[in-house]
XYZ file of C-alpha atoms in Angstrom:
673
model
C -12.004 18.553 10.239
C -14.662 21.325 10.318
C -15.813 22.716 6.992
C -16.202 26.516 7.102
C -18.825 28.542 5.323
C -17.860 30.097 2.015
C -17.298 33.414 3.779
C -14.484 31.993 5.903
C -10.939 31.090 5.039
C -10.713 27.308 4.748
C -8.646 25.579 7.403
C -5.471 23.838 6.237
C -5.680 20.110 5.831
C -3.971 17.755 8.268
C -0.328 17.565 7.218
C 1.396 14.233 7.647
C 4.586 12.460 6.700
C 4.419 8.694 6.216
C 7.186 7.560 8.554
C 8.565 4.782 10.711
C 11.488 2.379 10.558
C 13.958 0.296 12.581
C 12.312 0.280 16.014
C 9.598 1.877 18.118
C 12.173 4.024 19.930
C 13.782 5.294 16.690
C 10.386 6.003 15.144
C 9.198 7.850 18.255
C 12.208 10.152 17.949
C 11.376 10.736 14.279
C 7.720 11.527 15.070
C 8.658 14.064 17.714
C 11.036 15.804 15.304
C 8.374 15.909 12.595
C 5.771 17.348 14.977
C 8.249 20.018 16.041
C 8.613 21.007 12.351
C 4.894 21.798 12.100
C 3.462 18.459 11.041
C -0.140 18.366 12.322
C -0.768 14.625 12.184
C 1.134 11.371 12.441
C 1.166 8.708 9.737
C 2.592 5.428 10.990
C 4.306 3.097 8.537
C 4.504 -0.467 9.881
C 7.041 -2.998 8.666
C 5.907 -5.950 6.569
C 5.974 -8.570 9.346
C 3.631 -6.385 11.414
C 1.394 -5.744 8.389
C 1.081 -9.452 7.636
C 0.790 -10.704 11.208
C 4.237 -12.187 11.874
C 6.693 -11.706 14.698
C 10.312 -10.794 13.987
C 11.519 -14.365 14.571
C 9.248 -15.942 11.932
C 11.003 -17.342 8.857
C 9.078 -15.128 6.464
C 10.148 -12.038 8.446
C 13.815 -12.559 7.593
C 15.240 -9.448 5.980
C 11.999 -7.501 6.396
C 12.112 -6.309 10.026
C 12.095 -2.518 10.319
C 12.665 -1.993 6.585
C 9.540 -0.279 5.244
C 8.126 0.725 8.618
C 8.263 0.260 12.351
C 7.961 -3.230 13.904
C 5.267 -3.386 16.583
C 5.154 -6.774 18.275
C 3.234 -6.070 21.496
C 1.928 -3.438 23.895
C 5.449 -2.580 25.042
C 6.372 -1.514 21.511
C 3.221 0.602 21.200
C 4.024 2.347 24.489
C 7.497 3.220 23.207
C 6.168 4.319 19.834
C 3.974 7.014 21.404
C 6.059 7.839 24.452
C 5.620 11.530 25.249
C 2.892 11.961 22.607
C -0.554 12.488 24.251
C -2.894 10.357 22.176
C -5.972 12.372 23.198
C -4.410 15.334 21.371
C -2.891 13.468 18.411
C -4.337 12.805 14.975
C -2.851 9.457 13.967
C -3.132 7.553 10.724
C -2.050 3.922 10.833
C -1.435 2.167 7.520
C -2.455 -1.273 8.661
C -5.022 -3.602 7.125
C -5.310 -7.305 7.962
C -4.229 -6.803 11.634
C -5.951 -3.385 11.934
C -8.101 -4.547 14.855
C -4.963 -5.649 16.691
C -3.049 -2.403 16.181
C -6.046 -0.281 17.149
C -6.474 -2.398 20.287
C -2.838 -1.680 21.204
C -3.375 2.048 20.497
C -6.564 2.174 22.597
C -4.814 0.314 25.426
C -1.971 2.855 25.468
C -4.521 5.700 25.455
C -6.231 4.098 28.464
C -2.886 3.798 30.254
C -2.093 7.457 29.545
C -5.497 8.497 30.926
C -5.026 6.440 34.103
C -1.498 7.794 34.624
C -2.861 11.356 34.434
C -5.921 10.634 36.580
C -8.290 11.371 33.698
C -11.565 9.664 32.863
C -10.781 6.833 30.425
C -14.034 7.111 28.461
C -13.492 10.849 28.077
C -10.013 10.253 26.631
C -11.249 7.538 24.249
C -13.972 9.906 23.036
C -11.246 12.365 22.004
C -9.125 9.939 19.978
C -8.918 11.060 16.360
C -7.258 9.377 13.426
C -7.742 6.429 11.164
C -6.818 2.816 10.606
C -6.612 1.947 6.924
C -8.313 -1.439 7.443
C -9.253 -1.891 3.758
C -8.676 -5.541 3.006
C -10.411 -5.621 -0.390
C -7.686 -3.579 -2.087
C -5.049 -5.799 -0.434
C -6.329 -8.732 -2.481
C -6.133 -6.530 -5.583
C -2.897 -4.634 -5.148
C -0.788 -4.317 -2.010
C -0.930 -7.960 -0.905
C -0.795 -7.656 2.907
C -3.904 -9.768 3.439
C -3.942 -12.760 5.798
C -7.409 -14.284 6.035
C -10.064 -15.163 3.420
C -12.445 -12.347 2.367
C -15.369 -13.448 4.573
C -13.521 -13.464 7.924
C -11.639 -10.328 6.896
C -14.913 -8.501 6.336
C -16.110 -9.763 9.727
C -13.041 -8.205 11.426
C -13.745 -4.890 9.678
C -17.427 -5.014 10.665
C -16.659 -5.774 14.323
C -14.120 -2.981 14.462
C -16.467 -0.401 12.944
C -19.283 -1.386 15.307
C -17.004 -1.129 18.362
C -15.493 2.223 17.432
C -18.847 3.852 16.651
C -19.905 3.168 20.235
C -16.585 3.654 22.077
C -14.251 5.828 19.982
C -16.753 8.010 18.102
C -14.233 10.377 16.447
C -12.033 7.605 15.073
C -12.204 6.586 11.407
C -12.241 2.766 11.694
C -11.646 2.276 7.981
C -9.828 4.279 5.341
C -11.072 2.793 2.078
C -7.963 2.955 -0.003
C -8.024 3.516 -3.728
C -4.389 4.615 -3.559
C -2.931 1.206 -4.332
C -5.604 0.516 -6.949
C -4.138 3.308 -9.078
C -0.638 1.962 -8.536
C -1.895 -1.456 -9.661
C -3.142 0.062 -12.922
C -6.617 1.453 -12.189
C -7.883 4.170 -14.475
C -9.629 7.091 -12.704
C -12.957 5.444 -13.460
C -11.840 2.087 -12.031
C -10.287 3.737 -8.985
C -13.563 5.475 -8.112
C -15.719 2.462 -8.954
C -13.760 -0.197 -7.070
C -13.283 1.992 -3.985
C -17.018 2.677 -3.843
C -17.765 -1.030 -4.381
C -15.602 -1.723 -1.329
C -17.478 0.932 0.644
C -20.794 -0.636 -0.313
C -19.575 -4.098 0.750
C -18.422 -2.733 4.124
C -21.553 -0.677 4.814
C -23.830 -3.551 3.796
C -21.938 -5.884 6.155
C -22.197 -3.437 9.065
C -25.900 -2.830 8.418
C -26.654 -6.555 8.123
C -24.589 -7.560 11.182
C -27.205 -6.286 13.616
C -24.498 -4.606 15.700
C -25.542 -1.079 14.745
C -29.059 0.320 14.962
C -30.514 1.626 11.715
C -30.667 5.094 13.264
C -26.897 4.924 13.824
C -26.018 4.204 10.173
C -25.525 7.932 9.610
C -22.846 7.849 12.329
C -21.197 4.899 10.586
C -21.238 6.656 7.211
C -19.846 9.832 8.776
C -16.799 7.920 10.066
C -15.989 6.218 6.762
C -12.964 7.879 5.207
C -11.046 7.303 1.994
C -7.374 7.360 1.045
C -6.772 8.172 -2.583
C -3.975 8.524 -5.079
C -3.226 11.565 -7.189
C -1.289 11.118 -10.396
C 0.317 13.788 -12.518
C -2.543 14.123 -15.050
C -3.812 17.165 -13.229
C -7.226 17.857 -14.829
C -8.160 14.175 -14.845
C -7.186 13.648 -11.199
C -9.030 16.724 -9.965
C -12.120 15.782 -11.968
C -11.878 12.288 -10.497
C -12.196 13.697 -6.989
C -15.208 15.837 -7.917
C -16.883 12.749 -9.409
C -15.920 10.702 -6.337
C -17.506 13.320 -4.053
C -20.761 13.405 -6.014
C -21.119 9.610 -6.228
C -20.430 9.113 -2.504
C -23.128 11.672 -1.659
C -25.551 9.895 -3.994
C -24.846 6.365 -2.701
C -25.037 7.231 0.996
C -28.281 9.145 0.458
C -30.065 6.628 -1.752
C -28.713 3.259 -0.539
C -28.384 3.970 3.188
C -30.944 6.731 3.719
C -28.517 9.240 5.250
C -30.340 12.582 5.257
C -27.645 14.649 6.983
C -25.605 16.268 4.183
C -22.658 16.764 6.533
C -22.518 13.018 7.283
C -22.501 12.319 3.525
C -19.411 14.402 2.782
C -16.522 12.529 1.180
C -13.776 12.681 3.769
C -10.476 11.695 2.257
C -6.761 11.869 2.705
C -4.201 11.496 -0.020
C -0.673 10.486 -0.789
C 0.434 11.329 -4.274
C 1.674 8.626 -6.603
C 4.846 7.104 -5.131
C 5.224 4.444 -7.831
C 4.995 7.192 -10.442
C 8.237 8.679 -9.147
C 11.268 7.883 -11.279
C 14.730 6.598 -10.537
C 16.015 8.378 -13.648
C 16.519 12.129 -13.041
C 14.830 11.842 -9.621
C 14.976 15.620 -9.140
C 12.003 15.759 -11.553
C 9.966 14.074 -8.840
C 9.791 17.362 -6.922
C 7.601 19.047 -9.537
C 5.595 15.853 -10.001
C 4.781 15.795 -6.277
C 3.738 19.462 -6.228
C 1.511 19.131 -9.297
C -0.116 16.006 -7.894
C -0.763 17.788 -4.592
C -2.537 20.610 -6.454
C -4.944 18.112 -8.034
C -6.393 17.283 -4.597
C -6.220 20.731 -3.021
C -7.338 23.336 -5.589
C -11.010 22.298 -5.817
C -12.515 23.434 -2.511
C -15.651 21.324 -2.809
C -13.612 18.137 -3.089
C -10.438 19.092 -1.240
C -8.460 16.499 0.698
C -8.648 16.907 4.457
C -5.299 15.208 5.049
C -2.245 15.062 2.794
C 1.029 13.199 3.053
C 3.641 13.552 0.350
C 6.403 11.141 -0.628
C 9.981 12.374 -0.805
C 11.761 13.072 -4.086
C 14.075 10.069 -3.695
C 11.603 7.290 -2.785
C 12.313 5.566 -6.115
C 15.907 5.189 -4.881
C 15.276 3.916 -1.348
C 14.178 4.993 2.121
C 14.106 8.825 2.416
C 16.162 10.636 5.036
C 14.529 12.988 7.610
C 15.673 15.979 5.531
C 13.912 14.591 2.450
C 10.698 14.167 4.439
C 11.042 17.710 5.775
C 11.223 18.992 2.188
C 7.943 17.188 1.395
C 6.306 18.729 4.479
C 7.492 22.215 3.515
C 5.821 21.820 0.093
C 2.470 21.516 1.866
C 3.158 24.382 4.247
C 4.093 26.801 1.460
C 0.870 25.988 -0.397
C -1.334 26.289 2.696
C 0.212 29.330 4.372
C 1.928 31.422 1.688
C -0.585 31.232 -1.172
C -4.199 32.484 -1.235
C -5.568 29.014 -2.078
C -7.717 28.728 1.054
C -9.398 32.118 0.685
C -11.780 31.402 -2.198
C -14.803 29.347 -3.104
C -14.366 26.451 -5.507
C -12.600 27.992 -8.498
C -13.749 25.221 -10.872
C -17.501 25.548 -10.347
C -19.102 26.351 -13.695
C -16.193 25.166 -15.821
C -17.550 23.357 -18.910
C -14.294 21.443 -19.357
C -14.270 20.174 -15.768
C -17.987 19.385 -15.735
C -17.640 17.337 -18.902
C -14.723 15.318 -17.512
C -16.498 14.812 -14.176
C -19.624 13.552 -15.961
C -17.533 11.137 -18.031
C -15.808 9.613 -14.974
C -19.030 9.564 -12.978
C -20.964 7.732 -15.708
C -18.171 5.206 -16.255
C -17.839 4.543 -12.525
C -21.596 4.026 -12.141
C -21.533 1.491 -14.973
C -18.605 -0.418 -13.423
C -20.203 -0.351 -9.942
C -23.374 -1.863 -11.377
C -21.320 -4.553 -13.130
C -19.589 -5.528 -9.866
C -22.849 -5.489 -7.895
C -24.422 -7.807 -10.476
C -21.566 -10.258 -9.765
C -22.517 -10.233 -6.085
C -20.408 -7.296 -4.927
C -16.761 -6.551 -4.252
C -15.985 -9.800 -2.415
C -17.344 -11.927 -5.275
C -15.445 -9.815 -7.801
C -12.238 -10.455 -5.815
C -12.787 -14.194 -5.481
C -13.597 -14.599 -9.179
C -10.490 -12.662 -10.142
C -12.511 -10.135 -12.180
C -11.275 -6.927 -10.564
C -7.686 -8.139 -10.383
C -7.578 -9.075 -14.070
C -9.057 -5.680 -14.976
C -6.286 -3.909 -13.075
C -3.508 -6.069 -14.556
C -4.856 -5.370 -18.048
C -5.092 -1.611 -17.374
C -1.518 -1.523 -16.120
C -0.367 -3.486 -19.171
C -2.058 -0.879 -21.357
C -0.335 1.934 -19.426
C 3.055 0.281 -19.845
C 2.492 -0.208 -23.569
C 1.811 3.500 -23.894
C 4.985 4.329 -22.004
C 7.164 1.880 -23.928
C 5.703 3.047 -27.224
C 6.371 6.694 -26.398
C 2.691 7.711 -26.404
C 2.850 8.416 -22.673
C 5.861 10.592 -21.930
C 7.875 10.378 -18.716
C 10.385 13.196 -18.689
C 13.887 11.872 -18.107
C 12.785 8.268 -18.661
C 11.543 7.843 -22.231
C 12.105 11.431 -23.421
C 14.578 14.212 -22.607
C 16.986 11.681 -21.170
C 20.133 13.796 -21.516
C 21.064 15.127 -18.079
C 23.713 16.811 -16.005
C 24.983 15.029 -12.865
C 22.568 15.733 -10.003
C 24.027 17.483 -6.938
C 21.155 15.948 -4.947
C 22.747 12.547 -5.536
C 26.331 13.627 -4.982
C 26.548 11.405 -1.915
C 25.711 8.342 -3.980
C 24.115 5.529 -2.015
C 24.306 7.648 1.143
C 21.621 9.914 -0.302
C 19.035 7.508 1.132
C 18.374 6.194 4.615
C 19.758 2.727 5.298
C 18.661 0.318 7.993
C 21.304 -1.281 10.190
C 21.157 -5.093 9.729
C 21.469 -5.334 13.520
C 17.891 -4.017 13.819
C 16.450 -7.453 13.073
C 18.673 -9.254 15.591
C 17.789 -6.677 18.237
C 14.065 -7.094 17.520
C 14.306 -10.889 17.848
C 16.253 -10.607 21.119
C 13.747 -8.078 22.503
C 10.891 -10.383 21.531
C 12.458 -13.309 23.388
C 12.948 -11.129 26.466
C 9.317 -9.967 26.308
C 8.030 -13.543 26.221
C 10.171 -14.465 29.221
C 9.009 -11.532 31.348
C 5.255 -11.520 30.702
C 2.581 -13.626 32.419
C 2.378 -16.508 29.947
C -0.629 -18.084 31.677
C -2.550 -14.848 31.058
C -1.388 -14.885 27.442
C -2.583 -18.471 26.943
C -5.975 -17.678 28.474
C -6.402 -14.567 26.313
C -5.532 -16.468 23.124
C -7.851 -19.355 24.007
C -10.655 -16.857 24.525
C -9.847 -15.156 21.208
C -10.130 -18.461 19.341
C -13.389 -19.292 21.107
C -14.960 -15.916 20.279
C -13.723 -16.136 16.674
C -15.776 -19.315 16.321
C -18.968 -17.398 17.199
C -20.616 -14.234 15.883
C -19.659 -12.194 18.959
C -17.724 -8.989 18.321
C -13.995 -9.743 18.473
C -12.730 -6.366 19.657
C -13.069 -6.914 23.418
C -11.268 -10.267 23.144
C -8.540 -8.507 21.166
C -8.236 -5.774 23.819
C -7.750 -8.522 26.425
C -4.936 -9.982 24.296
C -3.259 -6.573 24.076
C -3.350 -6.078 27.841
C -2.067 -9.591 28.513
C 1.070 -9.073 26.403
C 0.144 -11.199 23.392
C 2.359 -10.594 20.347
C 1.296 -9.631 16.837
C 2.198 -13.067 15.487
C 0.350 -14.865 18.290
C -2.829 -12.839 17.740
C -2.850 -13.431 13.985
C -1.896 -17.113 14.242
C -4.734 -17.718 16.702
C -7.138 -16.318 14.114
C -5.399 -18.254 11.322
C -6.271 -21.389 13.326
C -9.960 -20.475 13.071
C -10.261 -18.555 9.790
C -7.514 -20.171 7.703
C -5.330 -18.304 5.207
C -5.919 -17.201 1.640
C -4.124 -16.808 -1.684
C -5.755 -14.240 -3.954
C -6.043 -14.658 -7.748
C -3.072 -13.111 -9.567
C -5.054 -11.783 -12.539
C -2.229 -12.742 -14.896
C -3.987 -15.493 -16.845
C -6.850 -13.243 -17.948
C -4.765 -10.151 -18.727
C -4.108 -9.007 -22.262
C -0.687 -7.840 -23.423
C -0.873 -7.504 -27.182
C -0.785 -4.227 -29.066
C 1.899 -1.558 -29.379
C 5.428 -2.620 -30.223
C 4.194 -5.604 -32.228
C 7.257 -5.727 -34.486
C 9.718 -5.913 -31.592
C 7.430 -8.350 -29.781
C 7.361 -10.634 -32.820
C 11.153 -10.492 -33.125
C 11.550 -11.721 -29.537
C 8.852 -14.363 -30.075
C 10.870 -15.689 -33.010
C 13.989 -15.904 -30.804
C 11.975 -17.838 -28.207
C 10.670 -20.256 -30.879
C 14.153 -20.777 -32.305
C 15.621 -21.411 -28.851
C 12.885 -23.936 -28.087
C 13.593 -25.772 -31.349
C 17.304 -25.959 -30.537
C 16.664 -27.161 -26.977
C 13.777 -29.435 -27.918
C 11.513 -28.096 -25.155
C 9.358 -25.129 -24.119
C 11.143 -22.172 -22.524
C 9.923 -21.779 -18.960
C 10.413 -18.877 -16.548
C 9.489 -18.812 -12.870
C 8.482 -15.363 -11.597
C 8.808 -15.311 -7.815
C 7.999 -12.931 -4.945
C 10.179 -13.988 -1.994
C 9.571 -12.632 1.490
C 6.651 -10.466 2.554
C 6.736 -7.809 -0.160
C 3.240 -7.728 -1.641
C 3.849 -5.095 -4.333
C 3.183 -7.514 -7.167
C 2.521 -5.080 -10.034
C 5.990 -5.449 -11.545
C 6.032 -9.222 -11.188
C 2.616 -9.485 -12.818
C 3.630 -7.312 -15.766
C 6.805 -9.365 -16.256
C 4.715 -12.542 -16.182
C 2.231 -11.160 -18.728
C 4.960 -9.982 -21.106
C 6.933 -13.231 -20.742
C 3.825 -15.191 -21.642
C 3.192 -12.880 -24.583
C 6.646 -13.462 -26.097
C 6.177 -17.214 -25.802
C 7.569 -18.296 -22.436
C 5.665 -20.788 -20.344
C 5.245 -18.832 -17.112
C 5.179 -20.224 -13.586
C 3.806 -17.541 -11.238
C 2.318 -18.517 -7.895
C 1.744 -15.050 -6.452
C 3.218 -13.338 -3.411
C 4.746 -14.272 -0.077
C 6.894 -17.287 -0.860
C 9.899 -18.589 1.040
C 13.162 -19.100 -0.864
C 12.699 -22.853 -0.295
C 9.279 -22.786 -1.994
C 10.699 -20.891 -4.969
C 13.594 -23.334 -5.323
C 11.263 -26.340 -5.077
C 8.961 -24.915 -7.763
C 11.908 -24.089 -10.061
C 13.276 -27.622 -9.825
C 9.889 -29.318 -10.098
C 8.813 -27.254 -13.130
C 12.215 -27.535 -14.822
C 12.412 -23.825 -15.548
C 15.188 -22.222 -17.568
C 15.383 -19.003 -15.543
C 14.128 -17.666 -12.197
C 13.053 -14.015 -12.008
C 12.615 -12.513 -8.536
C 10.865 -9.233 -7.671
C 11.635 -7.423 -4.390
C 10.661 -3.830 -3.586
C 10.863 -3.871 0.216
C 14.646 -3.621 0.569
C 15.124 -7.239 1.652
C 16.897 -8.258 -1.573
C 20.320 -8.805 0.045
C 18.819 -11.295 2.490
C 16.259 -13.283 0.476
C 17.669 -13.323 -3.080
C 21.015 -15.046 -2.291
C 19.066 -17.736 -0.429
C 17.395 -18.700 -3.699
C 20.776 -18.963 -5.450
C 22.168 -21.048 -2.588
C 19.059 -23.235 -2.598
C 19.328 -23.954 -6.306
C 22.985 -24.841 -5.869
C 22.140 -27.219 -3.011
C 19.418 -28.815 -5.145
C 21.889 -29.473 -7.966
C 20.223 -26.829 -10.159
C 22.971 -24.223 -10.152
C 22.683 -24.020 -13.952
C 19.350 -22.175 -13.593
C 20.226 -18.450 -13.753
C 18.557 -16.069 -11.290
C 17.642 -12.498 -12.160
C 16.140 -9.895 -9.828
C 14.212 -6.646 -10.199
C 13.295 -3.999 -7.653
C 14.370 -0.820 -5.896
C 18.032 -1.793 -5.640
C 20.829 0.754 -5.079
C 23.925 0.370 -7.308
C 26.131 -0.854 -4.448
C 23.583 -3.552 -3.603
C 23.347 -4.554 -7.256
C 27.107 -5.109 -7.289
C 26.862 -7.273 -4.162
C 24.090 -9.362 -5.707
C 26.164 -9.894 -8.836
C 29.035 -11.108 -6.649
C 26.631 -13.553 -4.993
C 25.766 -15.158 -8.332
C 22.787 -13.135 -9.580
C 22.906 -13.105 -13.381
C 21.077 -9.799 -14.004
C 19.753 -6.935 -11.848
C 16.952 -4.684 -13.108
C 15.727 -1.463 -11.449
C 12.808 0.919 -12.254
C 14.885 2.627 -14.958
C 14.685 -0.635 -16.951
C 11.111 -0.064 -18.086
C 11.101 -1.678 -21.556
C 9.697 -5.116 -20.793
C 10.088 -6.501 -24.283
C 13.763 -5.518 -24.212
C 14.096 -7.245 -20.829
C 12.520 -10.377 -22.336
C 15.044 -10.232 -25.165
C 17.845 -10.092 -22.618
C 16.403 -13.070 -20.753
C 16.336 -15.128 -23.954
C 19.998 -14.208 -24.515
C 20.788 -15.255 -20.937
C 19.119 -18.655 -21.446
C 20.958 -19.207 -24.716
C 24.258 -18.250 -23.100
C 23.597 -20.592 -20.160
C 22.767 -23.454 -22.519
C 25.793 -22.820 -24.764
C 23.737 -21.687 -27.761
C 25.147 -19.075 -30.147
C 23.208 -16.433 -32.061
């Protein structure tokens, strides 16, 4: 995106809508409609099996196919996804991390096919491809949870991809270092800036040290590094954060990597405003939250986002409809085209208030960056659990402020009286729902694909991929060969699992602190736990489980921390567990209650399996509770299936939830208050 001189009107940022669901064909139709409405870039949401390297027929994919994004299993799906959309003219963002190399290989292969079909020079078309692959695996270990491989091999995949794109797809951003999910996991503005820049340093050091890029080309590498940030509703703080971020990035790339071209050192970032900050209670308030958060990353010209995608007002309720996404797009268009925002120089230059806040964030971020670098860098700070425990503690502090009323959420913990919302008059139909048949259709299509392709070519491509993975040779060409041969997403990732292994990141729960505000209520619940333990003659134990592929672990971690703080013995093994694993752990540990967390929409499929599994194991007396983004109709169905309690985002008082869990255990055990 060109930056004009101060005498010119600034160009509008790239306007995107994060979209995709059900199938490649359905998502292609959605993309075309969005482009026709004036959207200037595409933002592809992939479903959880695709994000974590599984095919639709894998056990862990059950209930997850097509829910939070589009399933892409092979080159045929990628062709359908971009049918009728010339990739040489598109600006595409793909939110994909662990399998980013694979999805970019599919995208590049389709671009090559489009060029050949039109009789155009392939290299010329590849040189025009613009967009980004998120490809930030560090924050996946800390927040979102869609990692596959250990940190070392993951960093190797990122390095190989950056080196290949710099030479072959020079306008593509091969990594979008993503502080977005760090904020959702609890990061303060200072931590968000610091940990994102620590990730950038780890990536740039790896590329520089790999020998795949000449020292003279490091400026080209730096110029293609982009960031994806979060913007919360604390307007002044968020805008100051971005000014501090911009200054620190310029400083690091100049001093650490010797980049003398000021244009190459510019912080290039896109943004989605804080989705997890949207509320289920009085969701119409989310409209003004979204607009205010957008202003934080657009008003300051010197640190303005160059791409923006906004959530819809009802994302705390479920999957938005096309109309809801259109509303979010129109918010951007009104700001860019109706106001005079883009006509002026930076309106905050010279502000003492802003400069003071920027200096505060900048100094704090520098201090935290130095601390992480002293530990050996971002990878070491992930493996030791340091960064994760810092985020869990920060989120616990945020929640204490909210529960104690120090941090006000309008309609949630203050001003709760409300009129019925006409926006929700349709009830559960006010959100998009995914036909359960989507998963069966995806599995059937996958079987048909495997029958029709050249399986000898697939075997040869996968054997070559494994062989190259065992060397230091760049993996991208071997991945391109897999894409052309018809290899599936699951086959590509499982071949690399064979070589690299898998990984389970530290949860950060054991080191997190949860004492403080609300001590009187906390002590009252602790006393109930102690009394119940005395009556039962044993410790109270709760298993907190994350079934399926949903990696949003923030809620589960906070529940685990608060449960531990009121006196429960907590069993928490992290994300991505099968119902069978959860049942086995519950029986083996002799827990008194199982708490499940699901935010991906797969609750109707995976939660009842845990109840059925406990019954089959003779442990039907262990009650199961569930929390997540669960519509009222679904909550009723879960209750019918034997779920003892259902909690949604409106149930934000964790100590009160703990009190209810103690009551549930006492009721189950026949104890009276």
